[in-house]
Coordinates of C-alpha atoms in Angstrom, one line a residue:
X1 CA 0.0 0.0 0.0
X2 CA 1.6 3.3 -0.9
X3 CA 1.0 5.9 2.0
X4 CA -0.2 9.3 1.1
X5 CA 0.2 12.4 3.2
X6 CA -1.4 15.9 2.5
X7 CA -0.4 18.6 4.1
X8 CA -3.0 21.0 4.9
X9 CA -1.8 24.5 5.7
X10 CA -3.7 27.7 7.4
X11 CA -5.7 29.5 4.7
X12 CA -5.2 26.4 2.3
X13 CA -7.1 25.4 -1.4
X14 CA -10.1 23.2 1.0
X15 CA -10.8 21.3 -2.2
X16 CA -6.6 20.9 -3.3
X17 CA -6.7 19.1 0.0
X18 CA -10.1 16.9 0.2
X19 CA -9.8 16.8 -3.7
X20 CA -6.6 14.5 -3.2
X21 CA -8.4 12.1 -0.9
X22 CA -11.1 11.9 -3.2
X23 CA -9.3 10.8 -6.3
X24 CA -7.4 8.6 -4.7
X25 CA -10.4 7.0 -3.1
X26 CA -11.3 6.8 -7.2
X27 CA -8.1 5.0 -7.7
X28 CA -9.0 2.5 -5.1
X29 CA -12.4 2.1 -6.8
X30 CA -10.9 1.9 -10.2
X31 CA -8.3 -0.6 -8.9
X32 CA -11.0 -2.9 -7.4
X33 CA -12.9 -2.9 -10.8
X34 CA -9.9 -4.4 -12.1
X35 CA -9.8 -7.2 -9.8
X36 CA -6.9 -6.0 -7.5
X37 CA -7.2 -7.3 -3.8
X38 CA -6.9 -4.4 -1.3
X39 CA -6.8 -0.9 -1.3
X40 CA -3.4 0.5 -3.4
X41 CA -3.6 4.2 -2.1
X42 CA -3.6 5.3 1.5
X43 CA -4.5 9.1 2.1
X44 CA -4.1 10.9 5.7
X45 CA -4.2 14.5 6.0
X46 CA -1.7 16.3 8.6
X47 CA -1.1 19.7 9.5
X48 CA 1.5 21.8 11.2
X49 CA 0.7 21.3 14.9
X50 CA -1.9 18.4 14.6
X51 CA -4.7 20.7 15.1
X52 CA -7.6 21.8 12.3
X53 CA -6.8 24.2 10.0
X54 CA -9.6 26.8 8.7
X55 CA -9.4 26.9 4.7
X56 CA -9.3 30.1 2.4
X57 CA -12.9 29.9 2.5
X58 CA -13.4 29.4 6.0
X59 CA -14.3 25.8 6.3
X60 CA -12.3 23.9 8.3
X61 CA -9.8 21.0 7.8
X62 CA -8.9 18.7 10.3
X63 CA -6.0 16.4 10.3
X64 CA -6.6 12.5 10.4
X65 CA -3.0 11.7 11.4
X66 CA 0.1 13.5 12.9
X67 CA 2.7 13.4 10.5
X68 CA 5.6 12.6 12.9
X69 CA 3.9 9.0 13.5
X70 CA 2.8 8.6 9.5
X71 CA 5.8 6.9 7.5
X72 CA 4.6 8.5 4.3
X73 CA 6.0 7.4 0.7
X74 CA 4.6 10.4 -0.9
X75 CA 3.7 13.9 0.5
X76 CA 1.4 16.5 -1.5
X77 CA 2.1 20.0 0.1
X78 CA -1.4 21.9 -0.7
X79 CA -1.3 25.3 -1.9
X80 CA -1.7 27.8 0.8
X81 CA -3.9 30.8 -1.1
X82 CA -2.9 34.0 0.9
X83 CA 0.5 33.4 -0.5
X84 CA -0.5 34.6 -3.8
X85 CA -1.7 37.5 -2.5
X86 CA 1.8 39.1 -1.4
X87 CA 4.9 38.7 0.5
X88 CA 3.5 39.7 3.8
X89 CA 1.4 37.0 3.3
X90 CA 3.8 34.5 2.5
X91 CA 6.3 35.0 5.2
X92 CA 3.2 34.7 7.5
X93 CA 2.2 31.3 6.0
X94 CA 6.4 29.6 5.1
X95 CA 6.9 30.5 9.7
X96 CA 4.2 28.3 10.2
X97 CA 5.5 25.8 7.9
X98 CA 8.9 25.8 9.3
X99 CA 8.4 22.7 11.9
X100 CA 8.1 20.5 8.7
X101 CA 10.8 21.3 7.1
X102 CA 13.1 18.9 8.6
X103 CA 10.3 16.0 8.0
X104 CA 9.8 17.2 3.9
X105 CA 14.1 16.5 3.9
X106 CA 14.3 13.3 5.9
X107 CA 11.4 11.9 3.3
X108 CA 13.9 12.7 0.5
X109 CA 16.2 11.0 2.2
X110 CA 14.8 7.8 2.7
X111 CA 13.7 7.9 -1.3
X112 CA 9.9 9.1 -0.8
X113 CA 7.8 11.5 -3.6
X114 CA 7.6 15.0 -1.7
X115 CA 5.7 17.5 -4.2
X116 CA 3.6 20.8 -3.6
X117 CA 0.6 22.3 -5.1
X118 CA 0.3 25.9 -6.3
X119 CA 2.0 28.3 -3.4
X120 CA 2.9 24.8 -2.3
X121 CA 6.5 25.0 -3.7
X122 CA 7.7 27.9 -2.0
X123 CA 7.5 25.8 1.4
X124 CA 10.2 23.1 -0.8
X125 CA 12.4 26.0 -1.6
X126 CA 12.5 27.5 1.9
X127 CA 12.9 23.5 2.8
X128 CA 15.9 23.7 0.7
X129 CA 14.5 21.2 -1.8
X130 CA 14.7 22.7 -4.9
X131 CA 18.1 23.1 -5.2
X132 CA 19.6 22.2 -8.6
X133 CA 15.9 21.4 -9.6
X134 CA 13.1 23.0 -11.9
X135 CA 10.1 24.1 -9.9
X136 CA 6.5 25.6 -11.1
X137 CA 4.1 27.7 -9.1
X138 CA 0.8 29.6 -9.7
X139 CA 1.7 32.2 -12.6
X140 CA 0.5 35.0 -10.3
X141 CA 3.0 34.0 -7.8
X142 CA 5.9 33.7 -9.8
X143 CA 7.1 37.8 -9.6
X144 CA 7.3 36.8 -5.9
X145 CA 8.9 33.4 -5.9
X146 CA 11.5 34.6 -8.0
X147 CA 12.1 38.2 -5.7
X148 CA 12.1 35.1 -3.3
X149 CA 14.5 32.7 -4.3
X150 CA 16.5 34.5 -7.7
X151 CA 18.9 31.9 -7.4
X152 CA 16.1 28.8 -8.3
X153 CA 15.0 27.7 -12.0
X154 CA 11.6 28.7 -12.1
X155 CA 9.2 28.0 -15.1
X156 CA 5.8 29.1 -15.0
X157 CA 4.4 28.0 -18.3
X158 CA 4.6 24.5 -17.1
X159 CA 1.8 22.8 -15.3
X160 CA 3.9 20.1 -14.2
X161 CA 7.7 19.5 -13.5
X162 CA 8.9 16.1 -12.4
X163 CA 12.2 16.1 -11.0
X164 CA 12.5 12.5 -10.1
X165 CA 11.6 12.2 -6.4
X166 CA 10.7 16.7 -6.0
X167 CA 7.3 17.4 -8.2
X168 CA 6.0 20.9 -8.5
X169 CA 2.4 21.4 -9.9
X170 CA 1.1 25.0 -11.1
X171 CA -2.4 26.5 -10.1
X172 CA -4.7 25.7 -7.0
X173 CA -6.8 22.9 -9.6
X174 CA -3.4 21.4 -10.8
X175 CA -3.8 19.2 -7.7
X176 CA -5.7 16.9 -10.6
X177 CA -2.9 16.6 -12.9
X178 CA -0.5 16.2 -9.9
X179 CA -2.9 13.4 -9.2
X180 CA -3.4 11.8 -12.0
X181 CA 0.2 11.6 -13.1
X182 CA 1.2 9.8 -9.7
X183 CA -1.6 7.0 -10.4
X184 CA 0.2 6.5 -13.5
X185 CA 3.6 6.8 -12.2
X186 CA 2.4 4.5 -8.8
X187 CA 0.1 2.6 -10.1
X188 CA 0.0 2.2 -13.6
X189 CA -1.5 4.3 -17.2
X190 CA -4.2 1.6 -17.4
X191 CA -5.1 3.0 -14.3
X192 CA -4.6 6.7 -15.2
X193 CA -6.6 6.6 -18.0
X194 CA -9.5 3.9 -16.0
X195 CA -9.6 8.0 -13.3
X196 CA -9.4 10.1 -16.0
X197 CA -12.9 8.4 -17.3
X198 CA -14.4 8.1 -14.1
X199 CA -13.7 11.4 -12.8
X200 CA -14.4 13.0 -16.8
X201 CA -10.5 14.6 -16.5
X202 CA -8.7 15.5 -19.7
X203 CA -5.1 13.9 -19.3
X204 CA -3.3 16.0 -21.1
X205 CA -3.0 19.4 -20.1
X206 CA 0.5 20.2 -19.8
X207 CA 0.6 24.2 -19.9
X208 CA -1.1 26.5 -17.6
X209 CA 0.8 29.6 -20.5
X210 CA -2.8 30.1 -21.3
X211 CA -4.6 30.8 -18.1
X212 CA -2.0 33.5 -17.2
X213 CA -2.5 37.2 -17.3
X214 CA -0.3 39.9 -17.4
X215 CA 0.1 42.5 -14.3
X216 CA 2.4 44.9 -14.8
X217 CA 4.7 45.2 -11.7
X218 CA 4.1 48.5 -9.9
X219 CA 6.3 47.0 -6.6
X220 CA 8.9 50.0 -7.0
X221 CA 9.6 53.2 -6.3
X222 CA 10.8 54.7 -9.3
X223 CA 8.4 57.4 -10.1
X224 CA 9.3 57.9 -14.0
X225 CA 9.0 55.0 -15.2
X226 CA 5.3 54.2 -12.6
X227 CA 4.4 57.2 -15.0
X228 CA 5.3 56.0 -18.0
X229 CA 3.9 52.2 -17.3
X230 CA 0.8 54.0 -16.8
X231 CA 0.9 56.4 -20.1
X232 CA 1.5 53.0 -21.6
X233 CA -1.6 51.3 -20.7
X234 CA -3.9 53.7 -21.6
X235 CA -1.8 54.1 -25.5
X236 CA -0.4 50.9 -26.4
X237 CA -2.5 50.9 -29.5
X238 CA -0.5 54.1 -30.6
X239 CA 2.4 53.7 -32.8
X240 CA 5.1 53.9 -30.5
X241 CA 8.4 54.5 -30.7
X242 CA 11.3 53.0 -27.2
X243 CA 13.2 56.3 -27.7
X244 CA 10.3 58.3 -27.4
X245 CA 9.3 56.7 -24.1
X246 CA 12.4 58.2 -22.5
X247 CA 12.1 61.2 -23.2
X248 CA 8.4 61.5 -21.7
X249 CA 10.5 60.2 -18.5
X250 CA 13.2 62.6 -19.0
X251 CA 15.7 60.0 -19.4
X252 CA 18.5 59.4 -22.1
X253 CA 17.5 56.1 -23.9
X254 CA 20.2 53.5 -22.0
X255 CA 19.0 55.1 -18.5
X256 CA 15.9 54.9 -19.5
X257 CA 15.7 51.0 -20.6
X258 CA 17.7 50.0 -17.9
X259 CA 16.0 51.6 -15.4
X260 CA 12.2 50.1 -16.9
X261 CA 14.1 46.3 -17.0
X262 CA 14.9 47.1 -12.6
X263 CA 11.6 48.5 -11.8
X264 CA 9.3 46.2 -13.4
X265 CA 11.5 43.2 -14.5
X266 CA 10.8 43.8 -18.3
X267 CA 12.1 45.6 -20.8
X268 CA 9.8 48.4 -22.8
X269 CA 9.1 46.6 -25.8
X270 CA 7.9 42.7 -23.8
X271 CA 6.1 45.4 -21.4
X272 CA 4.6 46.9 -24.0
X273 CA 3.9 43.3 -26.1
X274 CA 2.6 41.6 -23.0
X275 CA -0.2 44.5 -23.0
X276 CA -1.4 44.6 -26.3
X277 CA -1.2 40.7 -25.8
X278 CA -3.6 41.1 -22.9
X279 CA -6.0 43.3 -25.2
X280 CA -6.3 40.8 -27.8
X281 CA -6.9 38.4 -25.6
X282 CA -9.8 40.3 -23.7
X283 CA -11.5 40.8 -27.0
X284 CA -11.5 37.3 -27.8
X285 CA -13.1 36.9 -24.9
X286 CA -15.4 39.3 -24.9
X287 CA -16.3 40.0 -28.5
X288 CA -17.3 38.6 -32.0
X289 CA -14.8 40.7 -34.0
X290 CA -12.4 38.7 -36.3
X291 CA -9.8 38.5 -35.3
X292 CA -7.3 40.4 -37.9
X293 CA -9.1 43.4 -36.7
X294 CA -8.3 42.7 -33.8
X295 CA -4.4 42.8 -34.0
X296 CA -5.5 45.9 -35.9
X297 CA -7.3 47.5 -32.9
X298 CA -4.0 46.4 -30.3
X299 CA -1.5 48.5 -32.6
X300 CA -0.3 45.7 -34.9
X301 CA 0.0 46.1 -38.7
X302 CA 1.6 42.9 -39.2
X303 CA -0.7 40.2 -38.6
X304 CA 1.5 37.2 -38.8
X305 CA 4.1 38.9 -36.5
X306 CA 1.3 39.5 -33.6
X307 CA -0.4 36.0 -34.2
X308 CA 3.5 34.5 -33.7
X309 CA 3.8 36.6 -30.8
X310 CA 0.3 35.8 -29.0
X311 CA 1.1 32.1 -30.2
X312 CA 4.6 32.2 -28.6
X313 CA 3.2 33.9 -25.2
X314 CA -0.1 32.5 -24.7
X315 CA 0.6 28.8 -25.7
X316 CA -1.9 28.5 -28.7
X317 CA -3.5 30.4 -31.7
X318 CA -5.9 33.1 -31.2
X319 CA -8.4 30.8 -32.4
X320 CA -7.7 27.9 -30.4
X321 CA -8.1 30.9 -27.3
X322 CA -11.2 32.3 -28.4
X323 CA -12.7 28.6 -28.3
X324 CA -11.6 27.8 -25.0
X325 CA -12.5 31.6 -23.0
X326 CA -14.8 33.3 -25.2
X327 CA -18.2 33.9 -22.9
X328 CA -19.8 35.5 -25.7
X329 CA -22.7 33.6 -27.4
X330 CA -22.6 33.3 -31.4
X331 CA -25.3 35.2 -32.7
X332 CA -27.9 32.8 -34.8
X333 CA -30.0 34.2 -36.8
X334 CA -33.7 33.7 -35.8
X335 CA -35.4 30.7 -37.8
X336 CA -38.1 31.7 -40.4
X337 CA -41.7 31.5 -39.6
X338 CA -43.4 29.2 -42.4
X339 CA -46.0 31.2 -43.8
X340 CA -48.9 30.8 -46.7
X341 CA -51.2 32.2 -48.8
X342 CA -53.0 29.3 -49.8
X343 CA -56.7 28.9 -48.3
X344 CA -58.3 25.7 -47.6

C-alpha cells in the first residue's frame, strides 16, 4: 500500500486538500474494478501542529493523522492561497510551515515522492529542496517566488515538472494533474486513464501559459517609469516608438531602458507586447470581432508577426483561445416563420 500524506496548511485550497483524498479514493475504486485485492492508495491529512486548520474559504480541515507517526511514501504539500496575494502573506504562512521542514528532507532521504501544489513550492524551496531542480508555481505567484528565491530555475508556463523524487504542480486545480500523473507513475496508465474516465478529467494538459494574465509590476519606487507604465496602458494601441518613451520620462534612452528592465523586471518593448497581448486576448473573450481586426485594434500592422507573438506567449492560436474563454454567445440568426397564402 503506498501511503499518502497531504499537508494541509492555514488558509489552504479546501478542495486541493479533500480533492486528493477523493481521487485517490477513485483510484482505489478503479483498482478494485480491475480485480486488485486491497486498497493501493492510503491518504491521511496532517497539518503543522496536529490541530484543524480553517481553509481560504473558512471551512475547516482537520488532520486524520500526525505526521511525525505517519511513515509517508509520498507527501502532496497543498497550496496555501494568501500566498498569492503578497509577500507579507507568505512570510506569515512559510513561519508556520517551518516545523516540517526537517520531515519534507528526511522523506527525501529515505527515497519518498515529496511535491507541492500551487504556493505549495515555496514551502520546498524555503525547505531547501529545490536546489539544482526546476520548480512551477501559480503564474500570479511567480514575480514573488522569484524576488524570493532569484537563485532557483523557475518555469511558470509549465503545469507540471517532475524532478524524479521533487514534483512541483502549477495552479490551485493542478492538484488533478499532480494526481493523475502519480496514479500512472504508482500505479499504472491503465489506471490513469481507468480515473481520467471516471472522474471526466482531460489527461493531457501540460501548460497553464494560457490561463496566465499579465500585471504589470508596480512594486517600485521609481516614479518615471510608474508614470510611464501608466501612459503606456492607456496608448499601447498608438504607434510607439522605445526612444520616445524616454524622453516623456526625462531619461536618455540607456538610463531609461535599464531603469524600466529594474523596476518592473521587463524591458519596454515585452512590457509593451505583453499589453497589447492582454487586449487581444480580452476581445477574444469578450467579443465577435475577427480577429485580424483585432491585431488591428492592439496597434499591430503585421498580422502574422502579432499572431507568432500571441502564439509564442499564450501557448496557442488566437483561435484555439477564443474557443476555449470566449463567454460570448454566437449570434444565430432567428429561424423563419413558415408562412402561406393558400386557403383551404
Amino acid at each position: 500500500m503506498i501511503k499518502i500524506a497531504i499537508v494541509a496548511l492555514p488558509f489552504c485550497h479546501g478542495s486541493g486538500v479533500i480533492g486528493v483524498m477523493d481521487f485517490f479514493a477513485a483510484a482505489n475504486y478503479c483498482d478494485r474494478a480491475a480485480s486488485r485485492g486491497e486498497p493501493r492508495f492510503e491518504c491521511q491529512i496532517v497539518t503543522v501542529d496536529g490541530e484543524p486548520v480553517h481553509s481560504y474559504s473558512g471551512v475547516p480541515i482537520v488532520p486524520t493523522v500526525r505526521w511525525q507517526d505517519y511513515p509517508a511514501d509520498v507527501i502532496i504539500i497543498g497550496s496555501a492561497m494568501e500566498a498569492v496575494l503578497g509577500d507579507r502573506h507568505i512570510d506569515a504562512a512559510l513561519r508556520q510551515s517551518q516545523p516540517l521542514h526537517p520531515w519534507l528532507c528526511s522523506a527525501v532521504e529515505r527515497d519518498a515522492v515529496v511535491a507541492s501544489v500551487c504556493t505549495g513550492s515555496f514551502v520546498l524551496a524555503e525547505a531547501g529542496l529545490l536546489e539544482q531542480h526546476v520548480a512551477t508555481t501559480h503564474w500570479r505567484a511567480a514575480p514573488a517566488f522569484r524576488r524570493r528565491y532569484p537563485e532557483l530555475r523557475l518555469e511558470t508556463e509549465q503545469l507540471l515538472v517532475d524532478n524524479g523524487q521533487i514534483l512541483c504542480a502549477g495552479g490551485a486545480t493542478s492538484f488533478v494533474d499532480l494526481c493523475l500523473y502519480l496514479v500512472e507513475r504508482l500505479g499504472s496508465p491503465a489506471l490513469a486513464v481507468a480515473c481520467s474516465k471516471l472522474l471526466i478529467l482531460d489527461a493531457r494538459r501540460s501548460e497553464q501559459t494560457p490561463y496566465m494574465s499579465f500585471y504589470g509590476s508596480r512594486a517600485h519606487q521609481d516614479e518615471k517609469i510608474g508614470e510611464v507604465q501608466g501612459w503606456l496602458e492607456q496608448h499601447y494601441a498608438n504607434a510607439i516608438v522605445i526612444d520616445e518613451l524616454a524622453e516623456r520620462a526625462h531619461l536618455g534612452p540607456r538610463t531609461f531602458k535599464r531603469r524600466f528592465k529594474e523596476a518592473t523586471g521587463e524591458t519596454p518593448l515585452s512590457y509593451l507586447q505583453h499589453l497589447r497581448i492582454e487586449a487581444a486576448k480580452h476581445a477574444l473573450e469578450s467579443t465577435r470581432r475577427q480577429t485580424a481586426q483585432i491585431i488591428w485594434d492592439v496597434g499591430y500592422e503585421d498580422a502574422s508577426s502579432f499572431r507568432r507573438l500571441f502564439k509564442r506567449n499564450v501557448g496557442c492560436t488566437m483561435e484555439e483561445y477564443r474557443r476555449r474563454f470566449s463567454y460570448v454567445t454566437p449570434q444565430r440568426s432567428k429561424p423563419q416563420l413558415a408562412t402561406s397564402n393558400s386557403r383551404e
